[in-house]
């Protein structure tokens, strides 16, 4: 028995060593073998290992965990197919290791092994960002690294605090009644790009290479969602946080002009839906979250794949510079549009079923505003991604760019995921039969279809009303990262200034006098110093006489 | 060979080794063989002492007794054996490295270098196995003095200036602060022996105890608590093997080791808990950690950055020891080992870069990762260990320090750990990035690849140790648990 993640870790280690021709094979075969192993795992605790005098649970399987591991491995496989002709060897290797970390987290049986795989995952995701190779990816990668390492250490602090408090590392639903569990929640939420640090995602993702963006969209935030499902199901506070993320994502995606950054904000939005679902916490809601996570990884990757193709083939990254590409790159246009529809929960796509499950669970048992909020948000997503992305990039006004469809492997990857989006929408039972929580739900009711279509109709009305505004859009928007980047830098500078002052005081008051002390001694006691040199007998006698006189006078006076 | 003989041999071997090295100085190959034999046999003797400790043999040797309670005496306990193992074991690796380095840079006075190195190890062993404060103090000074010629090895004005600061701070603090503190302890307790549970309980009232604590904290300048840290960056003018073994392992670890010895075996944890304002030390060390990391961020020279990183990492150990939780004491002791592995790797890579390319500044490292992939991968591993991410040694010790801080609810320690993780990432990440992801600015005049084989081999060994310690830390953990207790 060994952790399923090990297959991909070995694959990642072999890629740089293997002959160039074998690398794509490794990149695709390793996740395939992982998938095989994942589906042959029995349930329950399967493997433990001694570590730091604890016995940690390295592999524990269940339906929920298996489903997440499946989509992670699948994602690694298809994105491997997408990237292998375009990416550098380091990016390929790091991507596979990154995905391996995510698979490891899926099966982590206790908090300690969860943390270990988690950090492993984060480390290699940093390399994926850096593989972008530009100055922007360098700076964004360092910011990303610092943010996620802080998230990691808060997670670690939380885990230790929980351990000290409860005496166990077991993964179980926690109550938010102590600093410890709040810290743990905070650590997980930072990785889920929750407020106020949502900005790291939109900062890092578009700064990676076009292929790296695809990889980065899948793992970090979804493992955080898995952790939330396992640790904090039904915590009311998550509804608020998720709602914030949903609308944050919509507003920033609406205002942003860079296509990949726009899609990165959409990730925050979609993860927001999942966080709300976890907050609702019923079986239906959690099933919805799992289904949405599964579907989202596919359609988000599909969107970023098509956006990546556009960036690679045209060299342009802003919506306002693009348009009319469907004529010259039909495959990309169709696939991208299917992805956008799936994200907008369009009927007959994968997003429709999963989105409906979360909305339905909010309709019963939660305050009405949650349900209304979710519906409004779905309409919003249709505006800012479902219509804005395909319209401005592939249709709309022709920008006169003569870009062609990409190489066969990129097309194949996009087609596979596009088919998957439709398949999961038309035959939802392919996925729903594996959902971990026991509830029956059918999305295709007349009532629900009607609601959704009316919603989408209103949304398209809104979109074409604001379209002229979007075309002129090239404003620089301020995000919360402005705050901590500026304020943080300011605090750091002040601290450095304090250090410089303290150092100066220490230097002039202690060290410099300390250095002068030997010079002082040397001046009087050194070879030529007045107290050490040889004196003529005459002057010595004179001084003896002076001393005697002083003593005599002194004695007389006393 | 009994464990007692081995204990004596750990002192005699480096001492006579240094004489032999001096005598064979005219034949470099023979001299280096002697160095190697000395290092290996020293390590073997330390292992023998360790086995004696495991077999619970009675180990202790008194050489001279000056007056009651004062003398030159040696014994061993878990903490000292760990320090001795690290110093002597890494001496073997460093010797291999030094052969490549000293020949690669065509240094002069190589015989003096190896002689002083052996004497420094003699000092370190003496500190490790000292049974009382007087012995410890004497060997503490031996270590200071024997490393001075190594610091000024280059002999130019810069080296001499660095050496002055080095000797000035270490000597002044030890004589002006540490010696009076030791005399004070003798005056009140009537003995200088290290005893489990301490010797001060019942002999000292509380406020003077605070003063005594501060005397020790600053008197042991080798632990580099700010503001008595300045000797460490100054010592970076030394050749890299010196910086690697002595100023990342032997000397600085001697400092924190001395401090832990004093806190655990002179003060004793129970008495320490009664000392008012004991937490001043925690705050000073915490400040040192954060401030040193900030200063490291602003360094442009590789070795100076590493020196400030060392100051910060020593701060962890001091802070964790003073936090007075069994777990963080264990963490502090483990950090002696894990930081040693990581930091010696980082210094080895700095030296390898220097020998291969003559580069010393951080700004020159763009794209060097593809010329020296093994070296820079080792650098990345060392850096990960400094940040404390798995799977490296640094993770293990930080884990325990943090557990301890939670157990006593010392949130200051936790905040410092979090902050310093971020800062460490901020100054190590760009180096790794620049080495692997940036293109070279200018093609070097002479095409170069990795440094000489002996250096690369050495840094591979220490990098591997850094990784392996994450998985196989059981023996160290068991030893520590013996002193500090605390059911795991």
mmCIF file of N, CA, C and O in Angstrom, chain A residues 198-235:
data_model
loop_
_atom_site.group_PDB
_atom_site.id
_atom_site.type_symbol
_atom_site.label_atom_id
_atom_site.label_comp_id
_atom_site.label_asym_id
_atom_site.label_seq_id
_atom_site.Cartn_x
_atom_site.Cartn_y
_atom_site.Cartn_z
ATOM 1 N N UNK A 198 -8.758 37.717 -1.291
ATOM 2 C CA UNK A 198 -9.137 37.092 -2.563
ATOM 3 C C UNK A 198 -8.200 37.490 -3.696
ATOM 4 O O UNK A 198 -8.074 36.776 -4.684
ATOM 5 N N UNK A 199 -7.547 38.626 -3.536
ATOM 6 C CA UNK A 199 -6.794 39.172 -4.659
ATOM 7 C C UNK A 199 -5.626 38.304 -5.099
ATOM 8 O O UNK A 199 -5.176 38.413 -6.224
ATOM 9 N N UNK A 200 -5.123 37.428 -4.197
ATOM 10 C CA UNK A 200 -3.956 36.654 -4.642
ATOM 11 C C UNK A 200 -4.252 35.820 -5.871
ATOM 12 O O UNK A 200 -3.407 35.616 -6.735
ATOM 13 N N UNK A 201 -5.486 35.354 -5.980
ATOM 14 C CA UNK A 201 -5.825 34.471 -7.097
ATOM 15 C C UNK A 201 -5.775 35.226 -8.416
ATOM 16 O O UNK A 201 -5.149 34.796 -9.372
ATOM 17 N N UNK A 202 -6.442 36.381 -8.423
ATOM 18 C CA UNK A 202 -6.474 37.152 -9.658
ATOM 19 C C UNK A 202 -5.120 37.773 -9.957
ATOM 20 O O UNK A 202 -4.847 38.194 -11.074
ATOM 21 N N UNK A 203 -4.249 37.830 -8.962
ATOM 22 C CA UNK A 203 -2.901 38.347 -9.154
ATOM 23 C C UNK A 203 -2.017 37.262 -9.757
ATOM 24 O O UNK A 203 -1.298 37.485 -10.730
ATOM 25 N N UNK A 204 -2.089 36.057 -9.194
ATOM 26 C CA UNK A 204 -1.158 35.000 -9.583
ATOM 27 C C UNK A 204 -1.584 34.301 -10.863
ATOM 28 O O UNK A 204 -0.762 34.047 -11.740
ATOM 29 N N UNK A 205 -2.867 33.986 -10.970
ATOM 30 C CA UNK A 205 -3.294 33.140 -12.088
ATOM 31 C C UNK A 205 -2.961 33.708 -13.467
ATOM 32 O O UNK A 205 -2.344 33.029 -14.274
ATOM 33 N N UNK A 206 -3.334 34.971 -13.760
ATOM 34 C CA UNK A 206 -3.021 35.460 -15.104
ATOM 35 C C UNK A 206 -1.538 35.776 -15.295
ATOM 36 O O UNK A 206 -1.110 36.018 -16.406
ATOM 37 N N UNK A 207 -0.759 35.753 -14.201
ATOM 38 C CA UNK A 207 0.666 36.046 -14.340
ATOM 39 C C UNK A 207 1.458 34.819 -14.746
ATOM 40 O O UNK A 207 2.613 34.929 -15.132
ATOM 41 N N UNK A 208 0.853 33.649 -14.627
ATOM 42 C CA UNK A 208 1.545 32.445 -15.070
ATOM 43 C C UNK A 208 1.489 32.373 -16.592
ATOM 44 O O UNK A 208 0.901 33.235 -17.239
ATOM 45 N N UNK A 209 2.104 31.351 -17.144
ATOM 46 C CA UNK A 209 2.026 31.173 -18.598
ATOM 47 C C UNK A 209 0.594 30.785 -18.955
ATOM 48 O O UNK A 209 -0.186 30.393 -18.087
ATOM 49 N N UNK A 210 0.208 30.877 -20.233
ATOM 50 C CA UNK A 210 -1.158 30.490 -20.607
ATOM 51 C C UNK A 210 -1.478 29.061 -20.183
ATOM 52 O O UNK A 210 -2.603 28.776 -19.764
ATOM 53 N N UNK A 211 -0.500 28.165 -20.256
ATOM 54 C CA UNK A 211 -0.758 26.801 -19.809
ATOM 55 C C UNK A 211 -0.798 26.720 -18.284
ATOM 56 O O UNK A 211 -1.600 25.984 -17.713
ATOM 57 N N UNK A 212 0.063 27.509 -17.636
ATOM 58 C CA UNK A 212 0.090 27.508 -16.178
ATOM 59 C C UNK A 212 -1.226 27.981 -15.579
ATOM 60 O O UNK A 212 -1.673 27.457 -14.560
ATOM 61 N N UNK A 213 -1.870 28.959 -16.227
ATOM 62 C CA UNK A 213 -3.152 29.456 -15.720
ATOM 63 C C UNK A 213 -4.168 28.338 -15.609
ATOM 64 O O UNK A 213 -4.954 28.277 -14.675
ATOM 65 N N UNK A 214 -4.153 27.440 -16.603
ATOM 66 C CA UNK A 214 -5.110 26.332 -16.603
ATOM 67 C C UNK A 214 -4.890 25.468 -15.367
ATOM 68 O O UNK A 214 -5.824 25.157 -14.625
ATOM 69 N N UNK A 215 -3.623 25.125 -15.141
ATOM 70 C CA UNK A 215 -3.282 24.286 -13.993
ATOM 71 C C UNK A 215 -3.678 24.969 -12.688
ATOM 72 O O UNK A 215 -4.256 24.367 -11.789
ATOM 73 N N UNK A 216 -3.354 26.266 -12.605
ATOM 74 C CA UNK A 216 -3.555 26.972 -11.335
ATOM 75 C C UNK A 216 -5.026 27.151 -10.990
ATOM 76 O O UNK A 216 -5.366 27.473 -9.857
ATOM 77 N N UNK A 217 -5.910 26.974 -11.975
ATOM 78 C CA UNK A 217 -7.317 27.224 -11.682
ATOM 79 C C UNK A 217 -7.935 26.077 -10.887
ATOM 80 O O UNK A 217 -8.990 26.227 -10.299
ATOM 81 N N UNK A 218 -7.277 24.912 -10.873
ATOM 82 C CA UNK A 218 -7.999 23.727 -10.420
ATOM 83 C C UNK A 218 -7.785 23.349 -8.961
ATOM 84 O O UNK A 218 -8.735 23.024 -8.269
ATOM 85 N N UNK A 219 -6.541 23.363 -8.476
ATOM 86 C CA UNK A 219 -6.252 22.555 -7.295
ATOM 87 C C UNK A 219 -6.335 23.288 -5.962
ATOM 88 O O UNK A 219 -6.988 22.812 -5.037
ATOM 89 N N UNK A 220 -5.663 24.438 -5.853
ATOM 90 C CA UNK A 220 -5.546 25.057 -4.529
ATOM 91 C C UNK A 220 -6.916 25.358 -3.922
ATOM 92 O O UNK A 220 -7.210 24.970 -2.783
ATOM 93 N N UNK A 221 -7.757 26.048 -4.682
ATOM 94 C CA UNK A 221 -9.035 26.456 -4.119
ATOM 95 C C UNK A 221 -9.960 25.263 -3.889
ATOM 96 O O UNK A 221 -10.716 25.240 -2.924
ATOM 97 N N UNK A 222 -9.875 24.260 -4.754
ATOM 98 C CA UNK A 222 -10.786 23.121 -4.589
ATOM 99 C C UNK A 222 -10.379 22.215 -3.427
ATOM 100 O O UNK A 222 -11.245 21.636 -2.764
ATOM 101 N N UNK A 223 -9.062 22.093 -3.176
ATOM 102 C CA UNK A 223 -8.699 21.347 -1.973
ATOM 103 C C UNK A 223 -9.195 22.090 -0.745
ATOM 104 O O UNK A 223 -9.615 21.460 0.239
ATOM 105 N N UNK A 224 -9.179 23.422 -0.810
ATOM 106 C CA UNK A 224 -9.710 24.190 0.324
ATOM 107 C C UNK A 224 -11.195 23.905 0.504
ATOM 108 O O UNK A 224 -11.679 23.770 1.628
ATOM 109 N N UNK A 225 -11.922 23.791 -0.614
ATOM 110 C CA UNK A 225 -13.349 23.479 -0.522
ATOM 111 C C UNK A 225 -13.548 22.098 0.111
ATOM 112 O O UNK A 225 -14.399 21.911 0.989
ATOM 113 N N UNK A 226 -12.715 21.145 -0.312
ATOM 114 C CA UNK A 226 -12.813 19.811 0.288
ATOM 115 C C UNK A 226 -12.583 19.875 1.799
ATOM 116 O O UNK A 226 -13.322 19.274 2.588
ATOM 117 N N UNK A 227 -11.561 20.642 2.182
ATOM 118 C CA UNK A 227 -11.276 20.763 3.612
ATOM 119 C C UNK A 227 -12.452 21.388 4.347
ATOM 120 O O UNK A 227 -12.793 20.978 5.462
ATOM 121 N N UNK A 228 -13.086 22.365 3.707
ATOM 122 C CA UNK A 228 -14.253 22.989 4.339
ATOM 123 C C UNK A 228 -15.379 21.979 4.514
ATOM 124 O O UNK A 228 -16.047 21.935 5.553
ATOM 125 N N UNK A 229 -15.599 21.162 3.481
ATOM 126 C CA UNK A 229 -16.659 20.147 3.589
ATOM 127 C C UNK A 229 -16.371 19.211 4.762
ATOM 128 O O UNK A 229 -17.257 18.860 5.538
ATOM 129 N N UNK A 230 -15.090 18.818 4.886
ATOM 130 C CA UNK A 230 -14.744 17.853 5.920
ATOM 131 C C UNK A 230 -14.767 18.458 7.316
ATOM 132 O O UNK A 230 -15.139 17.794 8.283
ATOM 133 N N UNK A 231 -14.358 19.723 7.419
ATOM 134 C CA UNK A 231 -14.135 20.288 8.751
ATOM 135 C C UNK A 231 -15.243 21.225 9.219
ATOM 136 O O UNK A 231 -15.523 21.310 10.408
ATOM 137 N N UNK A 232 -15.842 21.962 8.301
ATOM 138 C CA UNK A 232 -16.768 22.993 8.754
ATOM 139 C C UNK A 232 -18.114 22.950 8.033
ATOM 140 O O UNK A 232 -18.625 23.989 7.611
ATOM 141 N N UNK A 233 -18.741 21.797 7.867
ATOM 142 C CA UNK A 233 -20.029 21.807 7.182
ATOM 143 C C UNK A 233 -21.083 22.493 8.053
ATOM 144 O O UNK A 233 -21.092 22.322 9.268
ATOM 145 N N UNK A 234 -21.901 23.312 7.410
ATOM 146 C CA UNK A 234 -23.015 23.927 8.120
ATOM 147 C C UNK A 234 -22.662 25.093 9.012
ATOM 148 O O UNK A 234 -23.464 25.480 9.858
ATOM 149 N N UNK A 235 -21.489 25.678 8.861
ATOM 150 C CA UNK A 235 -21.156 26.865 9.661
ATOM 151 C C UNK A 235 -21.753 28.093 8.988
ATOM 152 O O UNK A 235 -21.376 28.448 7.869
#
